[in-house]
Coordinates of C-alpha atoms in Angstrom, one line a residue:
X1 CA 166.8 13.2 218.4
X2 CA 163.9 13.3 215.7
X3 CA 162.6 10.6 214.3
X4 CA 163.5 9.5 211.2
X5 CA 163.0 7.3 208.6
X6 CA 164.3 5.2 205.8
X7 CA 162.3 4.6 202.3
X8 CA 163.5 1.5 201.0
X9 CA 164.1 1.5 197.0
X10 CA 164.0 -1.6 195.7
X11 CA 164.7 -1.1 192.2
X12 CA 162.8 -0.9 189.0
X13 CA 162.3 -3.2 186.2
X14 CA 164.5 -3.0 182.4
X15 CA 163.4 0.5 181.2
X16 CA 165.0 3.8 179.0
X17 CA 163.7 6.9 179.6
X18 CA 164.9 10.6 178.3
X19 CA 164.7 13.9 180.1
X20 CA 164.9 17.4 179.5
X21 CA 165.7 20.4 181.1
X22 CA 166.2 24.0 181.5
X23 CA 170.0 24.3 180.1
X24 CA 169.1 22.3 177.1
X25 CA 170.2 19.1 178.1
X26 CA 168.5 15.6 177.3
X27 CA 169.3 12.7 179.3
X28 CA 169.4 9.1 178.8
X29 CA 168.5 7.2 182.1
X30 CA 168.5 3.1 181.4
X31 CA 167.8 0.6 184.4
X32 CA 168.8 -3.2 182.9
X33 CA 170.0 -6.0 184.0
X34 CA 167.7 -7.8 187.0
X35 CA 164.1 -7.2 187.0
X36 CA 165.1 -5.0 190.0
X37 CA 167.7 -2.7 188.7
X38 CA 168.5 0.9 189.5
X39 CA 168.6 3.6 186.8
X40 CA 171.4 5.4 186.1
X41 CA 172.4 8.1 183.7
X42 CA 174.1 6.6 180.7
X43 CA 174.0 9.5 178.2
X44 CA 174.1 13.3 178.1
X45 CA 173.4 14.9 175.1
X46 CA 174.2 18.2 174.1
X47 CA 176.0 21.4 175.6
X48 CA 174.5 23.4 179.0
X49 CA 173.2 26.7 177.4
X50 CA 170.2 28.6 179.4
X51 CA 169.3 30.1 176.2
X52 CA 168.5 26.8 174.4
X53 CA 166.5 25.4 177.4
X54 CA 164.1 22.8 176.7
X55 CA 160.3 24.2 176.8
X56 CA 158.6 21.0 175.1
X57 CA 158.8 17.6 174.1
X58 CA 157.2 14.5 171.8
X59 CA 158.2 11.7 170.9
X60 CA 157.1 9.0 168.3
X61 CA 157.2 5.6 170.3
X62 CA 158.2 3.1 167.9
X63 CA 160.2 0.2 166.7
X64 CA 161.7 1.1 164.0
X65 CA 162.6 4.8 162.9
X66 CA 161.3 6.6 166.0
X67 CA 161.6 10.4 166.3
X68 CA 161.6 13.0 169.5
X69 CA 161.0 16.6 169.0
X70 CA 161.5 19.3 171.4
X71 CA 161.0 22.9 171.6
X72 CA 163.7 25.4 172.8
X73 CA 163.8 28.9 174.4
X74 CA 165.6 30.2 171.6
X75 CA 162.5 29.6 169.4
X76 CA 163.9 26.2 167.4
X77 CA 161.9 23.1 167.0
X78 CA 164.7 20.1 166.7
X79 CA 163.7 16.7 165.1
X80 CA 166.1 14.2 166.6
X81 CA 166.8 10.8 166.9
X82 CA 166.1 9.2 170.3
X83 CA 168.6 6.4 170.1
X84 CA 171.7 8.5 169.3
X85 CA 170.7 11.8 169.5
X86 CA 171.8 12.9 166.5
X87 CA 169.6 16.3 165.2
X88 CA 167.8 15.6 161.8
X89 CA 166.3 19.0 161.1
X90 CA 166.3 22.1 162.7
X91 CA 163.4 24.9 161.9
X92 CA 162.8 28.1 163.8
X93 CA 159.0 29.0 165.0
X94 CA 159.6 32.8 165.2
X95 CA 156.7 34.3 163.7
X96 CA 157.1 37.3 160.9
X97 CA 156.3 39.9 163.0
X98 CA 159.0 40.0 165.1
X99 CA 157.9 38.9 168.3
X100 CA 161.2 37.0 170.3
X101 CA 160.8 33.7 171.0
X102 CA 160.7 34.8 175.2
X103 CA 157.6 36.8 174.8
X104 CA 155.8 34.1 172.6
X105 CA 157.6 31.2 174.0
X106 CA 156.2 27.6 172.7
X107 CA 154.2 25.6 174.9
X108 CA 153.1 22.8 173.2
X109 CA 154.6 20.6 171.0
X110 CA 153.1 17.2 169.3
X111 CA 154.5 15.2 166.3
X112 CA 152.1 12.9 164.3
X113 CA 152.1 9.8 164.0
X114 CA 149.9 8.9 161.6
X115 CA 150.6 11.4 159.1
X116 CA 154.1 10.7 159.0
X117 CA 153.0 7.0 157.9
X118 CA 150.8 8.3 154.9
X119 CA 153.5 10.1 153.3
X120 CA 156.6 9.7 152.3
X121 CA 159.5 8.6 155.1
X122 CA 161.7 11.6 155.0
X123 CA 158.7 13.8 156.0
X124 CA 157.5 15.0 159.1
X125 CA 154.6 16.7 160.3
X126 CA 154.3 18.2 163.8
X127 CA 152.1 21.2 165.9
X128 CA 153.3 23.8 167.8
X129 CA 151.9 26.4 170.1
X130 CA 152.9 29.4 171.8
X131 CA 152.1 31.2 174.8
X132 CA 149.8 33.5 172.8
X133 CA 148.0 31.3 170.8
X134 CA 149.6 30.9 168.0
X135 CA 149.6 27.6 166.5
X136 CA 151.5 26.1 163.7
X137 CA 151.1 22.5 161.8
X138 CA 154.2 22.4 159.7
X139 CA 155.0 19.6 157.6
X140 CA 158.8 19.4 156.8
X141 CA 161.1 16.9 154.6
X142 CA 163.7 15.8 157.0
X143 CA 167.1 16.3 155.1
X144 CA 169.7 13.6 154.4
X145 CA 172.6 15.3 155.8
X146 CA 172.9 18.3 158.4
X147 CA 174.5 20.3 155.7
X148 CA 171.4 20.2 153.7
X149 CA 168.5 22.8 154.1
X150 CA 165.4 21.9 155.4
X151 CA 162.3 22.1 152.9
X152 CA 159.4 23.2 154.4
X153 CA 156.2 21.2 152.3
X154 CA 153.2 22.9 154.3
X155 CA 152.0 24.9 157.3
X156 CA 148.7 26.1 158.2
X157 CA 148.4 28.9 161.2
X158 CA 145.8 29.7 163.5
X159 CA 145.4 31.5 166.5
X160 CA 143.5 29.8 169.4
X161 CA 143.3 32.6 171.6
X162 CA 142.6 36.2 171.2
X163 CA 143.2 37.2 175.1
X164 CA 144.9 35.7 177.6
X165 CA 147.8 33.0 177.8
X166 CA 147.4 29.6 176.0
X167 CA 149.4 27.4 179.6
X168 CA 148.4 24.1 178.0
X169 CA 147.8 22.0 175.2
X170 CA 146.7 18.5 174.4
X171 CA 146.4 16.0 171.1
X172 CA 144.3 13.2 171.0
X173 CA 145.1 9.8 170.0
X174 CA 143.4 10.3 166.6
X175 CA 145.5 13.1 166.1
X176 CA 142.0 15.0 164.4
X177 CA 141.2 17.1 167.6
X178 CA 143.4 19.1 170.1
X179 CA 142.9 20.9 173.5
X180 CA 144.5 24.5 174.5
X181 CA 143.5 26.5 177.6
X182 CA 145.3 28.5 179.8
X183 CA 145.3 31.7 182.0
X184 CA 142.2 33.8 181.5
X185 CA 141.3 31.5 178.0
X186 CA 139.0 28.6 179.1
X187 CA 139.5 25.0 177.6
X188 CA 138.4 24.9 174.5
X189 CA 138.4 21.7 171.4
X190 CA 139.5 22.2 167.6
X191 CA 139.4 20.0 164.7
X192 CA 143.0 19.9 163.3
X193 CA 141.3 19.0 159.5
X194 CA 139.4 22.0 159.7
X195 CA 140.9 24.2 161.8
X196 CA 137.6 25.3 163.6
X197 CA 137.0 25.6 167.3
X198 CA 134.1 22.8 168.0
X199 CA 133.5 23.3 171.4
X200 CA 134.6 25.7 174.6
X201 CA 134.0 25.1 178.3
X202 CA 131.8 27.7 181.0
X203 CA 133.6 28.5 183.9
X204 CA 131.8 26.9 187.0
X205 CA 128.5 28.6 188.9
X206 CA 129.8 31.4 192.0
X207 CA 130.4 29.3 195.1
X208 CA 127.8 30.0 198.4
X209 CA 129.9 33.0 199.3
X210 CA 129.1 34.5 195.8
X211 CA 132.7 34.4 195.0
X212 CA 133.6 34.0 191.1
X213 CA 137.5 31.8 190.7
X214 CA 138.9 33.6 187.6
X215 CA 140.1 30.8 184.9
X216 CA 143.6 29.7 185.0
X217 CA 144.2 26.2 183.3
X218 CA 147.8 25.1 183.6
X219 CA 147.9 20.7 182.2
X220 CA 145.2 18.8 180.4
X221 CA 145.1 15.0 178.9
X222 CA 142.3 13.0 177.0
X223 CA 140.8 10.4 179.5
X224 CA 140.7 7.6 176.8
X225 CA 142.5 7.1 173.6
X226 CA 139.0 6.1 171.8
X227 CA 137.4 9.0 172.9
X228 CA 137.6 12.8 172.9
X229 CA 134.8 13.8 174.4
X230 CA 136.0 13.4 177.7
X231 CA 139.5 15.1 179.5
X232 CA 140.6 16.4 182.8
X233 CA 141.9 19.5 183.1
X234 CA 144.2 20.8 186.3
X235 CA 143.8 24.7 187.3
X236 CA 146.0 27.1 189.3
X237 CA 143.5 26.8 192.5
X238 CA 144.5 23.2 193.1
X239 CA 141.7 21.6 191.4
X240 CA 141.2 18.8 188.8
X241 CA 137.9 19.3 186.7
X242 CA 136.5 16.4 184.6
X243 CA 135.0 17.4 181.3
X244 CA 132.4 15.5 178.7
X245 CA 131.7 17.3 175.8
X246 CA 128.7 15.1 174.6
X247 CA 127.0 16.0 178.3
X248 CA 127.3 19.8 179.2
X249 CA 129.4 22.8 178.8
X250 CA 130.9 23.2 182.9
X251 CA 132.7 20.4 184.8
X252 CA 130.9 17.5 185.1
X253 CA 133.0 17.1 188.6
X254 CA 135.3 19.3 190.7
X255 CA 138.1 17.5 192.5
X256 CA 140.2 19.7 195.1
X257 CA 144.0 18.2 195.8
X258 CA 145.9 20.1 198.6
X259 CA 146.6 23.9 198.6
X260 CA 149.2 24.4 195.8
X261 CA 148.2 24.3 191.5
X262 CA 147.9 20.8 189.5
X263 CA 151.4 21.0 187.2
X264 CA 151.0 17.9 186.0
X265 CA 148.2 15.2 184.7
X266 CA 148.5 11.7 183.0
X267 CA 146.0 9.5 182.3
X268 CA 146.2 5.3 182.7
X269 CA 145.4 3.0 180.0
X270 CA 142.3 2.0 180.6
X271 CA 141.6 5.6 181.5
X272 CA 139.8 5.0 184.2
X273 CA 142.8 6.7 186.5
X274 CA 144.4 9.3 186.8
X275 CA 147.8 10.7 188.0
X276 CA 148.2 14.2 189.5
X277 CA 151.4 16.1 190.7
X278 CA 151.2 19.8 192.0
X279 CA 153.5 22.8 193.2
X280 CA 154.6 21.6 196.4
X281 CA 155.9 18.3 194.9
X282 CA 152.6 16.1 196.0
X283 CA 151.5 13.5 193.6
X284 CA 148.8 11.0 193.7
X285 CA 145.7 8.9 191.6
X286 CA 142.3 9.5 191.7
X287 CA 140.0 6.8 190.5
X288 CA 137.7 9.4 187.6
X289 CA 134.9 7.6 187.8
X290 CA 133.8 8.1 191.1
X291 CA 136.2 11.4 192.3
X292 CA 137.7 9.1 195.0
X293 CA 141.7 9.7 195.8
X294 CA 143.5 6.2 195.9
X295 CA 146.2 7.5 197.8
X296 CA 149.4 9.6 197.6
X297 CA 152.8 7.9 196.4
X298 CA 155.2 7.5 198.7
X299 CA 158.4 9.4 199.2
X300 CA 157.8 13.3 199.4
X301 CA 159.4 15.2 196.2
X302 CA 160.7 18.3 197.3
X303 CA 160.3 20.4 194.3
X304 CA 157.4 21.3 191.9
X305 CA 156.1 18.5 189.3
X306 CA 156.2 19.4 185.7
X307 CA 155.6 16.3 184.2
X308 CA 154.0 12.8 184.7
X309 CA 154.1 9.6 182.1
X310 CA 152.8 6.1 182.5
X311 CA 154.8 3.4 180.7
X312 CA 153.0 1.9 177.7
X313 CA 154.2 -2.1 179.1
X314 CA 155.2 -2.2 182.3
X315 CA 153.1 -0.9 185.3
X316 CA 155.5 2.1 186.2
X317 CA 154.7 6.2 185.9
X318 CA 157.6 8.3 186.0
X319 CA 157.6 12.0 187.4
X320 CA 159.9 15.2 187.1
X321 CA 160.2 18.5 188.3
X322 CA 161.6 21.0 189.9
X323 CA 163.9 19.4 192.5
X324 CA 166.4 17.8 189.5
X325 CA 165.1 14.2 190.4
X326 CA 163.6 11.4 188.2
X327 CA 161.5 9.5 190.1
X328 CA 160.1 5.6 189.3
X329 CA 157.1 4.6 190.7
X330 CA 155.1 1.6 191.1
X331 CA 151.3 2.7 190.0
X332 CA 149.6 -0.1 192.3
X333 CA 151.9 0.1 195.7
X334 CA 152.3 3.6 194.7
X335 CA 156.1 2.7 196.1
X336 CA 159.3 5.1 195.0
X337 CA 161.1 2.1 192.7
X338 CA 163.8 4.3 192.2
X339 CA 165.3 7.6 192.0
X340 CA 168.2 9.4 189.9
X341 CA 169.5 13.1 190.9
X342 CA 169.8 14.7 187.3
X343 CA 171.3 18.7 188.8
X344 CA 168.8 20.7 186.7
X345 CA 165.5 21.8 187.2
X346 CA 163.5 19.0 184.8
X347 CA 160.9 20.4 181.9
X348 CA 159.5 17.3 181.2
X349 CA 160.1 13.2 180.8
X350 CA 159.4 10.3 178.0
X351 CA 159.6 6.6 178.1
X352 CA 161.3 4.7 174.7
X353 CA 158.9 1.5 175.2
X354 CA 160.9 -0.3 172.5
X355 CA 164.0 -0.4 174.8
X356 CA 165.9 -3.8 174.8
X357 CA 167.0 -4.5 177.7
X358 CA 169.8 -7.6 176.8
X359 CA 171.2 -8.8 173.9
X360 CA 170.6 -12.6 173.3
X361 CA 174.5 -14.1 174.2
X362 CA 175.5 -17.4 171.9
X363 CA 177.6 -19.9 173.2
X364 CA 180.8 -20.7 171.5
X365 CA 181.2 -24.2 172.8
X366 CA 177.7 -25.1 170.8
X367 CA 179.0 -23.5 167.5
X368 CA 181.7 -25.4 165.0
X369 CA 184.7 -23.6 164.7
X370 CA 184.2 -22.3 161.0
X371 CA 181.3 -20.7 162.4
X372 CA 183.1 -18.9 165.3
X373 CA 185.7 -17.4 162.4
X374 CA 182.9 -16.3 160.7
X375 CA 181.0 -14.5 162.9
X376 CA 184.7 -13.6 164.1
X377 CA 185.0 -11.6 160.4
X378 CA 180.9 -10.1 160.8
X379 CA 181.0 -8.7 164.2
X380 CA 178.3 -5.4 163.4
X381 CA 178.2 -3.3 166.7
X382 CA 174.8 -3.1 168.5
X383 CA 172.9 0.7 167.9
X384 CA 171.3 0.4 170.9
X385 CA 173.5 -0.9 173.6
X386 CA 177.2 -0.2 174.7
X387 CA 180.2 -2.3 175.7
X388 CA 179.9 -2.6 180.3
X389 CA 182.7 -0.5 181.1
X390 CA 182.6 -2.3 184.5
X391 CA 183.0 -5.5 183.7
X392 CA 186.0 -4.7 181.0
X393 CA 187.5 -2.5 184.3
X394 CA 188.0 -5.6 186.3
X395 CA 189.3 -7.6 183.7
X396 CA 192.0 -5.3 183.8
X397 CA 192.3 -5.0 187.6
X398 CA 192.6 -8.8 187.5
X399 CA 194.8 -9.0 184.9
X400 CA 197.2 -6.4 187.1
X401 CA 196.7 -9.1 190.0
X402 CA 198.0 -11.8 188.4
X403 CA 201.0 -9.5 187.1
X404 CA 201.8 -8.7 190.2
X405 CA 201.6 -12.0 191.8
X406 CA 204.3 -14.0 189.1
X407 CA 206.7 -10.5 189.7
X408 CA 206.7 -11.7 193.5
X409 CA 207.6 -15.2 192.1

C-alpha cells in the first residue's frame, strides 16, 4: 500500500473574498462565525458564458461606497458593486481600428483611488491595458440607473510597447507611476501625469556558457507602498529579479524558483517579503532582502497559480489558479487554513477587508416592551449579511418533531 498522508485544515479566521473566472463568473466566498471557520461559497454572480470570461480585476477596498472592476474577453470593462454585485456602468475598450477584443485582449486593469475622491462621487477613473500595449485612462460618470448611458468625461491613450506583448502590468500606491513588461518588451516605469516612459530595465549580462535568455516578463508588484523605485518582477524561465531604479539599470538580484515560470507575485506589508506561485502549482516566500527562501506552503496545488493577495488585517494570503481551488493560507506557518473547490479554472482573487463578520444581537429581556414594538415597526434588513438558512431549517425540522410526537398522543 503507499503511504499516504492527511493535511489537517483547521480553518481560517472571519474573512470575504471574491473570485473570478474564465466563464465570467464572480464568486463570493465568506468564512464567519468562530475564529476557525471554513469558507464556503455564499454567492454566485452572473451567468456561465466563455465569451464574457474574466481577464482582469481591481477593486477599491473601502468602507463605505467600494467599487470592483473587471475586464472581460468580450472587450467590456464593468464597474460593479462588490457587496451586491449589481453592474454600475458598462464601457467597451475596443479600439477604433477594429482590432477584436481576442487579438488585443486586456491585461491589466486598475481603478483609482485617489482620483475618485477628488472629484465628484458618481465618477470614476480607471487604466486599462492590452496585450499590445495599448493603454487607456478613462474617466467615466457612473450613471444612476442601468437604463441611463454612460458619459465618458476624459481618456488619454498611449502605447507602451511598439514590439512585443505587454504580459503584465503594475500601479503603485501613489497611483502617479505604473509598470508594464512582457514577452520580448523589458520592464519599463511611466508617469501616469505625464504620460512619459521614465525609466526601462537591461536585460542581464550572457551567463558563463555565453548564452543570452531572451526577455519574457509574465507578474510584477511594487515592493513598498512608499516607494517606486524598487519592484520584483517574475519571468517565463522561473526566475524572480529584484529591481531599484535609483541604483542601476539590470537586476540588482536573480532568484531561481523550481523549473516551471513565476505566474504570480505579491508583496507583504512591510515589503520586506515576498510571495511567489509558478506553473506547476508551487508557491512560497522569499525574504527580498537577503534572496533567502523561507520555505514552501504546505499542501501541493495541483494546477497553475494565477494569482496571489495578502489580506490588508489579518495574517492570511490567498492563492488561485488553474486547478478551480481557493486556497487560505497562514503567511507564518505557511499552513493550508482552508480550501474551497470553485469548478472553473480561476483568473484571479480579491479580499473585501471591510467585511463584518457578526451583527451585534440585543437582548429583549434588557429592553422595555415599548422599545421591543418599536424596533418591532423599524426592522431595516442588513446589506451585507443574510438570514442562516441552517438554523431557520431546523427550526422547522423541530417544529415537525413535536407535530409528530402530540399526533402519537
Amino acid at each position: 500500500m503507499p503511504r499516504t498522508t492527511t493535511v489537517d485544515i483547521p480553518g481560517c479566521p472571519p474573512l470575504r473574498a471574491l473570485t473570478f473566472d474564465v466563464l465570467g463568473l464572480i464568486k463570493v466566498i465568506e468564512a464567519k462565525g468562530a475564529e476557525k471557520a471554513h469558507a464556503q461559497v455564499v454567492e454566485r454572480w452572473g451567468e456561465p458564458d466563455s465569451s464574457r470570461g474574466l481577464l482582469a480585476s481591481s477593486i477599491i477596498d473601502r468602507e463605505l461606497d467600494p467599487l470592483l472592476g473587471v475586464a472581460r474577453k468580450n472587450g467590456l470593462v464593468e464597474i460593479l458593486s462588490p457587496i451586491n454585485g449589481g453592474v454600475q456602468a458598462s464601457v467597451s475598450n475596443i479600439n477604433q481600428a477594429g482590432t477584436s477584443a481576442e487579438d488585443d485582449a486586456i491585461v491589466g486593469l486598475y481603478l483609482f483611488r485617489r482620483k475618485q475622491l477628488e472629484s465628484s462621487s458618481r465618477s470614476c477613473t480607471f487604466l486599462t491595458c492590452t496585450i499590445k500595449g495599448n493603454t487607456i485612462i478613462r474617466s467615466i460618470e457612473v450613471p444612476r440607473s442601468q437604463n441611463d448611458t454612460v458619459n465618458e468625461v476624459t481618456q488619454t491613450t498611449w502605447a507602451t510597447s511598439g514590439s512585443g506583448d505587454i504580459l503584465c502590468s503594475k500601479v503603485d500606491e501613489s497611483e502617479n507611476f505604473a509598470l508594464f513588461g512582457g514577452k520580448r518588451v523589458e520592464m519599463n516605469l511611466w508617469d501616469l501625469e505625464s504620460n512619459t516612459k521614465v525609466w526601462t530595465a537591461k536585460s542581464p549580462a550572457k551567463n558563463s556558457l555565453g548564452i543570452f535568455t531572451p526577455t519574457w516578463f509574465t507578474s510584477t508588484t511594487f515592493l513598498n507602498k512608499d516607494d517606486h523605485r524598487k519592484f520584483v518582477s517574475g519571468t517565463n524561465d522561473h526566475q524572480v529579479r529584484l529591481y531599484d531604479i535609483s541604483a542601476q539599470r539590470r537586476p540588482v538580484m536573480s532568484l531561481d524558483f523550481r523549473e516551471t515560470p513565476i505566474k504570480a507575485l505579491a508583496e507583504d506589508l512591510d515589503g520586506n517579503k515576498i510571495y511567489v506561485g509558478n506553473g506547476s502549482g508551487d508557491l512560497a516566500s522569499f525574504d527580498i532582502r537577503t534572496g533567502k527562501l523561507l520555505g514552501s506552503f504546505l499542501g501541493k496545488c495541483s494546477g497553475s497559480i494565477r494569482s496571489i493577495v495578502r489580506h490588508r488585517e489579518r495574517p492570511v494570503i490567498a492563492s488561485c489558479g488553474l486547478d478551480g481551488y481557493l486556497r487560505i493560507w497562514d503567511i507564518d506557518s505557511r499552513q493550508l487554513l482552508s480550501a474551497v473547490f470553485l469548478k472553473q479554472h480561476l483568473m484571479a482573487v480579491v479580499f473585501d477587508s471591510y467585511f463584518r463578520n457578526e451583527e451585534v444581537a440585543f437582548s429583549s429581556m434588557d429592553l422595555p416592551p415599548e422599545a421591543i414594538r418599536s424596533e418591532e415597526e423599524d426592522i431595516v434588513p442588513a446589506k451585507r449579511k443574510k438570514k442562516s438558512k441552517t438554523r431557520s431549517g431546523s427550526k422547522k425540522h423541530s417544529s415537525g418533531k413535536r407535530n409528530k410526537k402530540s399526533d402519537l398522543e
